[in-house]
Amino acid sequence: MTNDYTPLPEHKFSFGLWTVGNRGRDPFGDAVRPPVKPTELVRWLGEAGAWGVNLHDNDLVPIDASTADRDRIVAEFKGACADHGVVTSMVSANLFFDPVFRDGAFTSNDPAVRGYALQKTLRAMDLGGELGAKTYVVWGGREGTETDACRRPDAAVKRLRDAIDYVCDYSIANGYGYRIALEAKPNEPRGDIYFPTTGAYLGFITTLAHSEMVGVNPEVAHEHMAGLNMTHAVAQAWEAGKLFHIDLNDQVIGRHDQDFRFAAANPKAAFFLVKFLEDVGYDNPRHFDAHAYRTEDDEGVRDFARGCMRTYLILKEKAARWNADAEIQGILKEISADRPGTPTVEKHSTAHADALLAFDFDRKAIGQRRLPYEKLDQLTIEILLGAR
Ligand code: GLT
Ligand code: MN
Ligand code: MN
């Protein structure tokens, strides 16, 4: 059950250009690392064993590039991907950096801002189509408020719906075959962002014209910022057939937006997440949306990227060890053992309800079943700490 934790294409690890290309700016300090060309980042990723690269339009093509420059940049990038065996797995439009989006993009009150956001999105979809990307992420980073005096929040919901419906129709009309993945975040850069959690987006998706094309892209840090359990959010998305993509990183609850290396802050939570993804056979990209500490140089950025993948593979091995542990499996069997004779609760029928209503439950005896979760958790910790 041991391996050397070497990342392979079959693991489907991917990184955004904005992650390994992050220059270490924060609200209080300027960039600490020089820019690295996208083609060079692709080389790093290929050498590190990543399968895919993700990008926003402007991570690759500057916002004011001429058509000729754009075409040259895209051709060079495609060449680098081919040379280093890296696929472009996901694309998105940057609808948060430019000042035009200071009060949102699709949810702005200004029809020209909404129009420009949609135009930029269609062009990003064309770019992704050219690069062969199959996932399109919508992260509404600026779609929110500091004061709710500016618009009724249900107007924002309706505008976002119109935008996503448009995006789906455009993908169909152009044969792109995109799967659209909506990414929630509770706050930062806005005081409050609409659709703060993955659960909120799962509800919204059912109201879309092409709901079958739309899923979610949960991010560890974003669920943690809301004080929530990422694995529970992921499980709900998975069970609904909506886990199209995932953003792996880490975040201490209650802190600023940290985007730490995967599992850097909460290895136990990361373990249960990896175990879930592996147990259910998740096969979409495993994207690391994180960045290196601001203290790092280029070599430190590569340490960071290697660390994300290595930790995932270590946790995957721990999950297999956990699943194969006889004592753990014995406890799991015990706590969910059958109660022969108990009426079925799976499905209502008049006969089932009659049987249930007539049944005499021995409440006190039932309540005495042993639930040795201290033991179960300690065994988990011992596996994680390498003592088992
Ligand atoms: C931005 C954000 C991420 C999103 C990206 C997709 S951009 O870096 O912090 O969580 O996934 O637009
Ligand atoms: Mn984030
Ligand atoms: Mn993200």
mmCIF file of C-alpha atoms and ligand atoms in Angstrom:
data_model
loop_
_atom_site.group_PDB
_atom_site.id
_atom_site.type_symbol
_atom_site.label_atom_id
_atom_site.label_comp_id
_atom_site.label_asym_id
_atom_site.label_seq_id
_atom_site.Cartn_x
_atom_site.Cartn_y
_atom_site.Cartn_z
ATOM 1 C CA MET A 1 0.000 0.000 0.000
ATOM 2 C CA THR A 2 2.988 2.312 -0.245
ATOM 3 C CA ASN A 3 4.122 4.204 -3.313
ATOM 4 C CA ASP A 4 6.496 7.022 -4.088
ATOM 5 C CA TYR A 5 3.716 9.613 -4.410
ATOM 6 C CA THR A 6 4.671 10.477 -7.984
ATOM 7 C CA PRO A 7 1.973 12.575 -9.691
ATOM 8 C CA LEU A 8 0.813 10.988 -12.947
ATOM 9 C CA PRO A 9 -1.578 12.205 -15.673
ATOM 10 C CA GLU A 10 -4.174 9.670 -14.461
ATOM 11 C CA HIS A 11 -4.422 11.622 -11.182
ATOM 12 C CA LYS A 12 -5.784 14.587 -13.158
ATOM 13 C CA PHE A 13 -3.961 17.218 -11.103
ATOM 14 C CA SER A 14 -4.241 20.715 -12.521
ATOM 15 C CA PHE A 15 -3.133 24.219 -11.563
ATOM 16 C CA GLY A 16 -4.355 27.622 -12.681
ATOM 17 C CA LEU A 17 -1.862 29.926 -14.373
ATOM 18 C CA TRP A 18 -2.842 32.371 -11.628
ATOM 19 C CA THR A 19 -1.755 29.904 -8.919
ATOM 20 C CA VAL A 20 1.794 28.973 -9.888
ATOM 21 C CA GLY A 21 2.018 32.396 -11.551
ATOM 22 C CA ASN A 22 0.933 34.216 -8.387
ATOM 23 C CA ARG A 23 3.377 37.015 -7.660
ATOM 24 C CA GLY A 24 2.667 37.348 -3.954
ATOM 25 C CA ARG A 25 0.754 40.636 -3.942
ATOM 26 C CA ASP A 26 -1.539 41.215 -0.987
ATOM 27 C CA PRO A 27 -3.686 44.185 0.085
ATOM 28 C CA PHE A 28 -0.701 45.594 1.988
ATOM 29 C CA GLY A 29 2.235 44.793 -0.243
ATOM 30 C CA ASP A 30 3.330 44.672 -3.831
ATOM 31 C CA ALA A 31 4.554 41.735 -5.898
ATOM 32 C CA VAL A 32 7.553 39.861 -4.497
ATOM 33 C CA ARG A 33 8.164 37.551 -7.469
ATOM 34 C CA PRO A 34 8.893 38.530 -11.078
ATOM 35 C CA PRO A 35 6.328 37.546 -13.716
ATOM 36 C CA VAL A 36 6.807 34.120 -15.318
ATOM 37 C CA LYS A 37 5.587 33.564 -18.884
ATOM 38 C CA PRO A 38 2.609 31.185 -19.261
ATOM 39 C CA THR A 39 4.662 28.942 -21.563
ATOM 40 C CA GLU A 40 7.292 28.663 -18.822
ATOM 41 C CA LEU A 41 4.636 27.862 -16.200
ATOM 42 C CA VAL A 42 3.382 25.086 -18.458
ATOM 43 C CA ARG A 43 6.911 23.695 -18.612
ATOM 44 C CA TRP A 44 7.120 23.711 -14.785
ATOM 45 C CA LEU A 45 3.767 21.972 -14.516
ATOM 46 C CA GLY A 46 4.683 19.316 -17.055
ATOM 47 C CA GLU A 47 7.972 18.640 -15.266
ATOM 48 C CA ALA A 48 6.209 18.432 -11.901
ATOM 49 C CA GLY A 49 3.789 15.781 -13.199
ATOM 50 C CA ALA A 50 0.618 17.865 -13.443
ATOM 51 C CA TRP A 51 -1.973 16.789 -16.000
ATOM 52 C CA GLY A 52 -3.682 20.092 -16.695
ATOM 53 C CA VAL A 53 -3.475 23.851 -16.694
ATOM 54 C CA ASN A 54 -6.385 26.250 -16.156
ATOM 55 C CA LEU A 55 -6.642 29.891 -17.043
ATOM 56 C CA HIS A 56 -8.637 33.069 -17.108
ATOM 57 C CA ASP A 57 -8.612 34.850 -20.468
ATOM 58 C CA ASN A 58 -6.260 37.540 -19.137
ATOM 59 C CA ASP A 59 -3.865 35.122 -17.429
ATOM 60 C CA LEU A 60 -2.839 34.325 -21.003
ATOM 61 C CA VAL A 61 -3.970 37.193 -23.234
ATOM 62 C CA PRO A 62 -3.646 40.777 -21.931
ATOM 63 C CA ILE A 63 -6.995 42.563 -21.789
ATOM 64 C CA ASP A 64 -6.017 45.074 -24.507
ATOM 65 C CA ALA A 65 -4.132 42.688 -26.828
ATOM 66 C CA SER A 66 -4.627 43.107 -30.582
ATOM 67 C CA THR A 67 -6.093 40.183 -32.506
ATOM 68 C CA ALA A 68 -2.679 39.448 -34.029
ATOM 69 C CA ASP A 69 -1.001 39.396 -30.596
ATOM 70 C CA ARG A 70 -3.756 37.234 -29.182
ATOM 71 C CA ASP A 71 -3.407 34.694 -31.969
ATOM 72 C CA ARG A 72 0.375 34.554 -31.577
ATOM 73 C CA ILE A 73 0.151 34.129 -27.782
ATOM 74 C CA VAL A 74 -2.455 31.388 -28.087
ATOM 75 C CA ALA A 75 -0.432 29.525 -30.716
ATOM 76 C CA GLU A 76 2.706 29.660 -28.524
ATOM 77 C CA PHE A 77 0.747 28.462 -25.527
ATOM 78 C CA LYS A 78 -0.751 25.545 -27.459
ATOM 79 C CA GLY A 79 2.756 24.637 -28.568
ATOM 80 C CA ALA A 80 4.033 24.662 -24.967
ATOM 81 C CA CYS A 81 1.122 22.481 -23.810
ATOM 82 C CA ALA A 82 1.858 19.968 -26.575
ATOM 83 C CA ASP A 83 5.613 20.010 -25.856
ATOM 84 C CA HIS A 84 5.153 19.375 -22.142
ATOM 85 C CA GLY A 85 2.162 17.026 -22.280
ATOM 86 C CA VAL A 86 -0.190 19.349 -20.385
ATOM 87 C CA VAL A 87 -3.856 19.800 -21.342
ATOM 88 C CA THR A 88 -5.902 22.971 -20.878
ATOM 89 C CA SER A 89 -8.632 21.562 -18.708
ATOM 90 C CA MET A 90 -10.612 24.611 -17.617
ATOM 91 C CA VAL A 91 -11.043 28.216 -18.671
ATOM 92 C CA SER A 92 -12.803 31.214 -17.195
ATOM 93 C CA ALA A 93 -13.155 34.944 -17.789
ATOM 94 C CA ASN A 94 -11.601 37.411 -15.412
ATOM 95 C CA LEU A 95 -14.592 39.496 -14.381
ATOM 96 C CA PHE A 96 -13.055 40.904 -11.226
ATOM 97 C CA PHE A 97 -9.702 42.622 -11.832
ATOM 98 C CA ASP A 98 -10.475 45.497 -14.162
ATOM 99 C CA PRO A 99 -12.052 48.607 -12.576
ATOM 100 C CA VAL A 100 -15.036 48.291 -14.928
ATOM 101 C CA PHE A 101 -16.140 45.397 -12.699
ATOM 102 C CA ARG A 102 -15.853 47.317 -9.439
ATOM 103 C CA ASP A 103 -19.569 46.797 -8.757
ATOM 104 C CA GLY A 104 -19.937 43.376 -10.315
ATOM 105 C CA ALA A 105 -20.205 41.982 -13.812
ATOM 106 C CA PHE A 106 -23.346 39.966 -14.629
ATOM 107 C CA THR A 107 -25.216 41.451 -11.662
ATOM 108 C CA SER A 108 -24.224 45.084 -12.224
ATOM 109 C CA ASN A 109 -27.012 47.631 -12.502
ATOM 110 C CA ASP A 110 -25.339 49.014 -15.614
ATOM 111 C CA PRO A 111 -26.479 47.269 -18.811
ATOM 112 C CA ALA A 112 -23.179 48.146 -20.521
ATOM 113 C CA VAL A 113 -21.175 46.442 -17.752
ATOM 114 C CA ARG A 114 -23.402 43.368 -18.048
ATOM 115 C CA GLY A 115 -22.971 43.417 -21.825
ATOM 116 C CA TYR A 116 -19.204 43.779 -21.630
ATOM 117 C CA ALA A 117 -19.004 40.970 -19.052
ATOM 118 C CA LEU A 118 -20.966 38.689 -21.350
ATOM 119 C CA GLN A 119 -18.894 39.639 -24.399
ATOM 120 C CA LYS A 120 -15.705 38.926 -22.449
ATOM 121 C CA THR A 121 -17.187 35.600 -21.354
ATOM 122 C CA LEU A 122 -18.101 34.520 -24.904
ATOM 123 C CA ARG A 123 -14.578 35.379 -26.040
ATOM 124 C CA ALA A 124 -13.127 33.379 -23.158
ATOM 125 C CA MET A 125 -15.331 30.466 -24.222
ATOM 126 C CA ASP A 126 -13.989 30.799 -27.778
ATOM 127 C CA LEU A 127 -10.455 30.783 -26.350
ATOM 128 C CA GLY A 128 -11.166 27.671 -24.298
ATOM 129 C CA GLY A 129 -12.740 26.017 -27.329
ATOM 130 C CA GLU A 130 -9.525 26.647 -29.256
ATOM 131 C CA LEU A 131 -7.449 25.183 -26.414
ATOM 132 C CA GLY A 132 -9.704 22.146 -25.981
ATOM 133 C CA ALA A 133 -11.011 22.984 -22.499
ATOM 134 C CA LYS A 134 -14.177 21.173 -21.464
ATOM 135 C CA THR A 135 -14.921 22.927 -18.168
ATOM 136 C CA TYR A 136 -15.916 26.572 -17.888
ATOM 137 C CA VAL A 137 -15.843 28.042 -14.373
ATOM 138 C CA VAL A 138 -17.923 31.006 -13.277
ATOM 139 C CA TRP A 139 -16.636 32.538 -10.062
ATOM 140 C CA GLY A 140 -18.639 35.645 -9.234
ATOM 141 C CA GLY A 141 -15.908 37.309 -7.227
ATOM 142 C CA ARG A 142 -17.270 40.830 -7.667
ATOM 143 C CA GLU A 143 -20.940 39.821 -7.787
ATOM 144 C CA GLY A 144 -21.907 41.186 -4.406
ATOM 145 C CA THR A 145 -22.244 44.247 -2.238
ATOM 146 C CA GLU A 146 -20.881 46.324 0.581
ATOM 147 C CA THR A 147 -24.299 47.952 0.951
ATOM 148 C CA ASP A 148 -27.569 46.342 -0.071
ATOM 149 C CA ALA A 149 -28.930 49.820 -0.788
ATOM 150 C CA CYS A 150 -27.593 49.490 -4.355
ATOM 151 C CA ARG A 151 -29.980 46.820 -5.674
ATOM 152 C CA ARG A 152 -32.516 44.246 -4.644
ATOM 153 C CA PRO A 153 -30.677 40.966 -4.209
ATOM 154 C CA ASP A 154 -33.326 39.057 -6.165
ATOM 155 C CA ALA A 155 -32.510 41.268 -9.178
ATOM 156 C CA ALA A 156 -28.939 39.961 -8.906
ATOM 157 C CA VAL A 157 -30.227 36.378 -8.873
ATOM 158 C CA LYS A 158 -32.318 36.978 -12.010
ATOM 159 C CA ARG A 159 -29.423 38.675 -13.832
ATOM 160 C CA LEU A 160 -27.050 35.852 -13.015
ATOM 161 C CA ARG A 161 -29.637 33.340 -14.267
ATOM 162 C CA ASP A 162 -29.974 35.207 -17.572
ATOM 163 C CA ALA A 163 -26.186 35.228 -17.938
ATOM 164 C CA ILE A 164 -25.736 31.513 -17.234
ATOM 165 C CA ASP A 165 -28.616 30.602 -19.561
ATOM 166 C CA TYR A 166 -26.924 32.703 -22.273
ATOM 167 C CA VAL A 167 -23.577 31.004 -21.656
ATOM 168 C CA CYS A 168 -25.174 27.555 -21.981
ATOM 169 C CA ASP A 169 -26.920 28.486 -25.228
ATOM 170 C CA TYR A 170 -23.666 29.882 -26.621
ATOM 171 C CA SER A 171 -21.827 26.664 -25.783
ATOM 172 C CA ILE A 172 -24.546 24.627 -27.510
ATOM 173 C CA ALA A 173 -24.686 26.946 -30.552
ATOM 174 C CA ASN A 174 -20.920 26.609 -31.043
ATOM 175 C CA GLY A 175 -20.633 22.908 -30.232
ATOM 176 C CA TYR A 176 -18.134 23.547 -27.413
ATOM 177 C CA GLY A 177 -19.533 20.882 -25.114
ATOM 178 C CA TYR A 178 -18.689 22.874 -22.011
ATOM 179 C CA ARG A 179 -19.699 21.800 -18.554
ATOM 180 C CA ILE A 180 -20.287 25.001 -16.597
ATOM 181 C CA ALA A 181 -19.086 24.930 -12.972
ATOM 182 C CA LEU A 182 -20.294 27.625 -10.552
ATOM 183 C CA GLU A 183 -17.898 28.522 -7.736
ATOM 184 C CA ALA A 184 -19.206 30.017 -4.499
ATOM 185 C CA LYS A 185 -17.424 32.231 -2.001
ATOM 186 C CA PRO A 186 -18.965 34.079 0.945
ATOM 187 C CA ASN A 187 -16.914 37.295 0.867
ATOM 188 C CA GLU A 188 -13.667 38.837 -0.410
ATOM 189 C CA PRO A 189 -13.285 40.818 -2.530
ATOM 190 C CA ARG A 190 -16.875 41.989 -1.788
ATOM 191 C CA GLY A 191 -18.283 42.494 1.692
ATOM 192 C CA ASP A 192 -20.878 39.852 0.784
ATOM 193 C CA ILE A 193 -20.867 37.819 -2.414
ATOM 194 C CA TYR A 194 -24.177 36.534 -3.816
ATOM 195 C CA PHE A 195 -24.436 32.741 -3.624
ATOM 196 C CA PRO A 196 -22.049 32.416 -0.677
ATOM 197 C CA THR A 197 -21.916 28.625 -0.535
ATOM 198 C CA THR A 198 -21.920 25.595 -2.815
ATOM 199 C CA GLY A 199 -25.326 24.690 -1.394
ATOM 200 C CA ALA A 200 -26.727 28.036 -2.562
ATOM 201 C CA TYR A 201 -25.559 27.320 -6.112
ATOM 202 C CA LEU A 202 -26.990 23.799 -6.029
ATOM 203 C CA GLY A 203 -30.387 25.348 -5.367
ATOM 204 C CA PHE A 204 -29.937 27.962 -8.112
ATOM 205 C CA ILE A 205 -28.921 25.381 -10.741
ATOM 206 C CA THR A 206 -32.332 23.732 -10.624
ATOM 207 C CA THR A 207 -33.851 27.025 -11.888
ATOM 208 C CA LEU A 208 -31.676 27.235 -15.036
ATOM 209 C CA ALA A 209 -32.842 26.550 -18.586
ATOM 210 C CA HIS A 210 -30.023 24.024 -19.137
ATOM 211 C CA SER A 211 -29.509 22.778 -15.617
ATOM 212 C CA GLU A 212 -28.018 19.533 -16.969
ATOM 213 C CA MET A 213 -25.000 21.490 -18.278
ATOM 214 C CA VAL A 214 -24.324 23.277 -15.016
ATOM 215 C CA GLY A 215 -22.632 22.003 -11.864
ATOM 216 C CA VAL A 216 -20.422 23.378 -9.113
ATOM 217 C CA ASN A 217 -16.756 23.986 -8.384
ATOM 218 C CA PRO A 218 -16.495 23.893 -4.581
ATOM 219 C CA GLU A 219 -13.328 25.339 -3.048
ATOM 220 C CA VAL A 220 -11.987 24.177 0.318
ATOM 221 C CA ALA A 221 -11.026 27.677 1.427
ATOM 222 C CA HIS A 222 -14.352 29.198 0.446
ATOM 223 C CA GLU A 223 -16.404 26.705 2.432
ATOM 224 C CA HIS A 224 -14.017 27.118 5.368
ATOM 225 C CA MET A 225 -14.320 30.920 5.184
ATOM 226 C CA ALA A 226 -18.049 30.372 5.753
ATOM 227 C CA GLY A 227 -17.222 28.077 8.662
ATOM 228 C CA LEU A 228 -18.595 25.056 6.806
ATOM 229 C CA ASN A 229 -17.541 21.458 6.231
ATOM 230 C CA MET A 230 -16.132 21.168 2.682
ATOM 231 C CA THR A 231 -16.618 17.422 2.508
ATOM 232 C CA HIS A 232 -20.313 17.774 3.295
ATOM 233 C CA ALA A 233 -20.705 20.377 0.526
ATOM 234 C CA VAL A 234 -18.807 18.155 -1.900
ATOM 235 C CA ALA A 235 -20.882 15.135 -0.933
ATOM 236 C CA GLN A 236 -24.125 16.965 -1.620
ATOM 237 C CA ALA A 237 -22.817 18.100 -5.009
ATOM 238 C CA TRP A 238 -21.572 14.608 -5.848
ATOM 239 C CA GLU A 239 -24.841 12.969 -4.863
ATOM 240 C CA ALA A 240 -26.702 15.404 -7.128
ATOM 241 C CA GLY A 241 -24.361 14.596 -10.059
ATOM 242 C CA LYS A 242 -23.051 18.166 -9.940
ATOM 243 C CA LEU A 243 -19.414 17.865 -8.859
ATOM 244 C CA PHE A 244 -17.963 19.063 -12.165
ATOM 245 C CA HIS A 245 -14.691 20.448 -10.773
ATOM 246 C CA ILE A 246 -13.002 21.072 -7.433
ATOM 247 C CA ASP A 247 -10.642 23.718 -6.043
ATOM 248 C CA LEU A 248 -8.250 22.172 -3.533
ATOM 249 C CA ASN A 249 -6.372 24.438 -1.149
ATOM 250 C CA ASP A 250 -6.641 25.308 2.536
ATOM 251 C CA GLN A 251 -7.767 28.059 4.845
ATOM 252 C CA VAL A 252 -7.964 28.650 8.584
ATOM 253 C CA ILE A 253 -11.558 29.455 9.542
ATOM 254 C CA GLY A 254 -11.996 33.096 10.523
ATOM 255 C CA ARG A 255 -8.896 34.415 8.751
ATOM 256 C CA HIS A 256 -8.470 36.484 5.601
ATOM 257 C CA ASP A 257 -8.608 34.677 2.242
ATOM 258 C CA GLN A 258 -5.459 32.551 2.500
ATOM 259 C CA ASP A 259 -5.431 30.089 -0.451
ATOM 260 C CA PHE A 260 -2.829 27.918 1.277
ATOM 261 C CA ARG A 261 -1.175 24.820 -0.179
ATOM 262 C CA PHE A 262 -3.592 21.870 -0.064
ATOM 263 C CA ALA A 263 -3.971 20.498 3.496
ATOM 264 C CA ALA A 264 -1.492 23.020 4.946
ATOM 265 C CA ALA A 265 -3.902 24.114 7.682
ATOM 266 C CA ASN A 266 -6.428 21.299 8.216
ATOM 267 C CA PRO A 267 -4.898 17.940 7.269
ATOM 268 C CA LYS A 268 -7.644 15.947 8.963
ATOM 269 C CA ALA A 269 -10.394 17.735 7.009
ATOM 270 C CA ALA A 270 -8.307 17.245 3.852
ATOM 271 C CA PHE A 271 -8.038 13.534 4.630
ATOM 272 C CA PHE A 272 -11.818 13.101 4.791
ATOM 273 C CA LEU A 273 -12.161 15.091 1.565
ATOM 274 C CA VAL A 274 -9.606 12.969 -0.310
ATOM 275 C CA LYS A 275 -11.105 9.806 1.135
ATOM 276 C CA PHE A 276 -14.536 10.867 -0.100
ATOM 277 C CA LEU A 277 -13.299 11.716 -3.608
ATOM 278 C CA GLU A 278 -11.427 8.416 -3.871
ATOM 279 C CA ASP A 279 -14.195 6.308 -2.316
ATOM 280 C CA VAL A 280 -16.811 7.573 -4.770
ATOM 281 C CA GLY A 281 -14.459 7.466 -7.780
ATOM 282 C CA TYR A 282 -14.452 11.187 -8.598
ATOM 283 C CA ASP A 283 -12.879 11.466 -12.039
ATOM 284 C CA ASN A 284 -13.063 15.171 -12.935
ATOM 285 C CA PRO A 285 -10.045 17.475 -12.593
ATOM 286 C CA ARG A 286 -8.366 17.813 -9.198
ATOM 287 C CA HIS A 287 -7.465 21.453 -9.375
ATOM 288 C CA PHE A 288 -5.201 23.172 -6.854
ATOM 289 C CA ASP A 289 -6.401 26.756 -6.512
ATOM 290 C CA ALA A 290 -3.777 27.982 -4.103
ATOM 291 C CA HIS A 291 -0.545 29.902 -4.101
ATOM 292 C CA ALA A 292 2.848 29.808 -2.468
ATOM 293 C CA TYR A 293 3.610 31.817 0.640
ATOM 294 C CA ARG A 294 4.747 35.355 -0.097
ATOM 295 C CA THR A 295 8.157 34.456 1.299
ATOM 296 C CA GLU A 296 8.907 32.115 -1.622
ATOM 297 C CA ASP A 297 11.016 32.506 -4.742
ATOM 298 C CA ASP A 298 10.499 30.508 -7.953
ATOM 299 C CA GLU A 299 11.941 27.356 -6.413
ATOM 300 C CA GLY A 300 9.566 27.811 -3.472
ATOM 301 C CA VAL A 301 6.653 28.033 -5.904
ATOM 302 C CA ARG A 302 7.678 24.681 -7.345
ATOM 303 C CA ASP A 303 7.968 23.254 -3.810
ATOM 304 C CA PHE A 304 4.436 24.509 -3.235
ATOM 305 C CA ALA A 305 3.059 22.855 -6.388
ATOM 306 C CA ARG A 306 4.833 19.572 -5.723
ATOM 307 C CA GLY A 307 3.605 19.713 -2.121
ATOM 308 C CA CYS A 308 -0.063 20.018 -3.147
ATOM 309 C CA MET A 309 0.108 16.897 -5.308
ATOM 310 C CA ARG A 310 2.293 14.907 -2.943
ATOM 311 C CA THR A 311 0.002 15.577 0.012
ATOM 312 C CA TYR A 312 -3.030 14.529 -2.015
ATOM 313 C CA LEU A 313 -1.340 11.235 -2.886
ATOM 314 C CA ILE A 314 -0.211 10.675 0.707
ATOM 315 C CA LEU A 315 -3.774 11.234 1.923
ATOM 316 C CA LYS A 316 -5.047 8.905 -0.792
ATOM 317 C CA GLU A 317 -2.762 6.203 0.535
ATOM 318 C CA LYS A 318 -3.906 6.911 4.106
ATOM 319 C CA ALA A 319 -7.513 6.567 2.922
ATOM 320 C CA ALA A 320 -6.757 3.146 1.445
ATOM 321 C CA ARG A 321 -5.076 2.167 4.715
ATOM 322 C CA TRP A 322 -8.137 3.383 6.662
ATOM 323 C CA ASN A 323 -10.478 1.376 4.404
ATOM 324 C CA ALA A 324 -8.349 -1.754 4.882
ATOM 325 C CA ASP A 325 -8.057 -1.426 8.668
ATOM 326 C CA ALA A 326 -9.858 -4.350 10.293
ATOM 327 C CA GLU A 327 -10.530 -2.579 13.577
ATOM 328 C CA ILE A 328 -12.000 0.462 11.840
ATOM 329 C CA GLN A 329 -14.130 -1.701 9.585
ATOM 330 C CA GLY A 330 -15.308 -3.677 12.594
ATOM 331 C CA ILE A 331 -16.510 -0.513 14.309
ATOM 332 C CA LEU A 332 -18.237 0.698 11.139
ATOM 333 C CA LYS A 333 -20.023 -2.641 10.847
ATOM 334 C CA GLU A 334 -21.074 -2.525 14.474
ATOM 335 C CA ILE A 335 -22.512 1.017 14.380
ATOM 336 C CA SER A 336 -24.654 0.359 11.333
ATOM 337 C CA ALA A 337 -25.636 -3.231 12.061
ATOM 338 C CA ASP A 338 -29.062 -4.342 10.925
ATOM 339 C CA ARG A 339 -32.055 -4.426 13.299
ATOM 340 C CA PRO A 340 -34.015 -7.392 11.993
ATOM 341 C CA GLY A 341 -37.751 -6.854 12.119
ATOM 342 C CA THR A 342 -37.612 -3.047 12.011
ATOM 343 C CA PRO A 343 -40.223 -1.695 9.554
ATOM 344 C CA THR A 344 -38.855 -0.311 6.311
ATOM 345 C CA VAL A 345 -38.400 3.473 6.084
ATOM 346 C CA GLU A 346 -37.070 3.588 2.517
ATOM 347 C CA LYS A 347 -40.307 4.260 0.691
ATOM 348 C CA HIS A 348 -43.800 5.302 1.617
ATOM 349 C CA SER A 349 -46.801 3.156 0.865
ATOM 350 C CA THR A 350 -50.006 2.844 2.856
ATOM 351 C CA ALA A 351 -48.931 -0.635 3.985
ATOM 352 C CA HIS A 352 -45.465 0.618 4.993
ATOM 353 C CA ALA A 353 -46.922 3.535 6.933
ATOM 354 C CA ASP A 354 -49.445 1.245 8.655
ATOM 355 C CA ALA A 355 -46.658 -1.158 9.677
ATOM 356 C CA LEU A 356 -44.485 1.710 10.907
ATOM 357 C CA LEU A 357 -47.292 3.287 12.925
ATOM 358 C CA ALA A 358 -48.169 -0.058 14.501
ATOM 359 C CA PHE A 359 -44.601 -0.979 15.421
ATOM 360 C CA ASP A 360 -43.527 -0.922 19.046
ATOM 361 C CA PHE A 361 -40.015 0.641 19.246
ATOM 362 C CA ASP A 362 -38.052 -0.090 22.413
ATOM 363 C CA ARG A 363 -36.674 3.446 22.633
ATOM 364 C CA LYS A 364 -34.501 2.888 25.714
ATOM 365 C CA ALA A 365 -32.862 -0.259 24.364
ATOM 366 C CA ILE A 366 -32.309 1.287 20.916
ATOM 367 C CA GLY A 367 -30.656 4.316 22.490
ATOM 368 C CA GLN A 368 -28.085 2.133 24.179
ATOM 369 C CA ARG A 369 -26.232 0.988 21.083
ATOM 370 C CA ARG A 370 -22.499 1.603 21.533
ATOM 371 C CA LEU A 371 -21.136 4.407 19.347
ATOM 372 C CA PRO A 372 -17.376 4.305 19.914
ATOM 373 C CA TYR A 373 -16.483 7.408 17.961
ATOM 374 C CA GLU A 374 -13.633 8.332 20.316
ATOM 375 C CA LYS A 375 -11.963 5.084 19.304
ATOM 376 C CA LEU A 376 -12.830 5.545 15.644
ATOM 377 C CA ASP A 377 -11.441 9.061 15.576
ATOM 378 C CA GLN A 378 -8.288 8.086 17.464
ATOM 379 C CA LEU A 379 -7.655 5.278 14.979
ATOM 380 C CA THR A 380 -8.064 7.828 12.197
ATOM 381 C CA ILE A 381 -5.601 10.187 13.884
ATOM 382 C CA GLU A 382 -3.109 7.351 14.350
ATOM 383 C CA ILE A 383 -3.264 6.513 10.665
ATOM 384 C CA LEU A 384 -2.815 10.181 9.803
ATOM 385 C CA LEU A 385 0.128 10.552 12.154
ATOM 386 C CA GLY A 386 1.794 7.430 10.847
ATOM 387 C CA ALA A 387 1.423 5.422 14.067
ATOM 388 C CA ARG A 388 -0.835 2.823 12.419
HETATM 389 C C1 GLT B 1 -9.489 33.717 -8.119
HETATM 390 C C2 GLT B 1 -10.283 33.093 -7.002
HETATM 391 C C3 GLT B 1 -10.516 31.669 -7.181
HETATM 392 C C4 GLT B 1 -11.293 31.309 -8.424
HETATM 393 C C5 GLT B 1 -10.656 31.689 -9.674
HETATM 394 C C6 GLT B 1 -11.591 31.411 -10.821
HETATM 395 S S1 GLT B 1 -9.945 33.218 -9.674
HETATM 396 O O1 GLT B 1 -8.148 33.432 -7.955
HETATM 397 O O2 GLT B 1 -9.606 33.324 -5.775
HETATM 398 O O3 GLT B 1 -11.111 31.076 -6.076
HETATM 399 O O4 GLT B 1 -11.378 29.916 -8.456
HETATM 400 O O5 GLT B 1 -12.122 32.543 -11.410
HETATM 401 MN MN MN B 2 -9.944 31.124 -3.014
HETATM 402 MN MN MN B 3 -11.202 28.948 -6.583
#
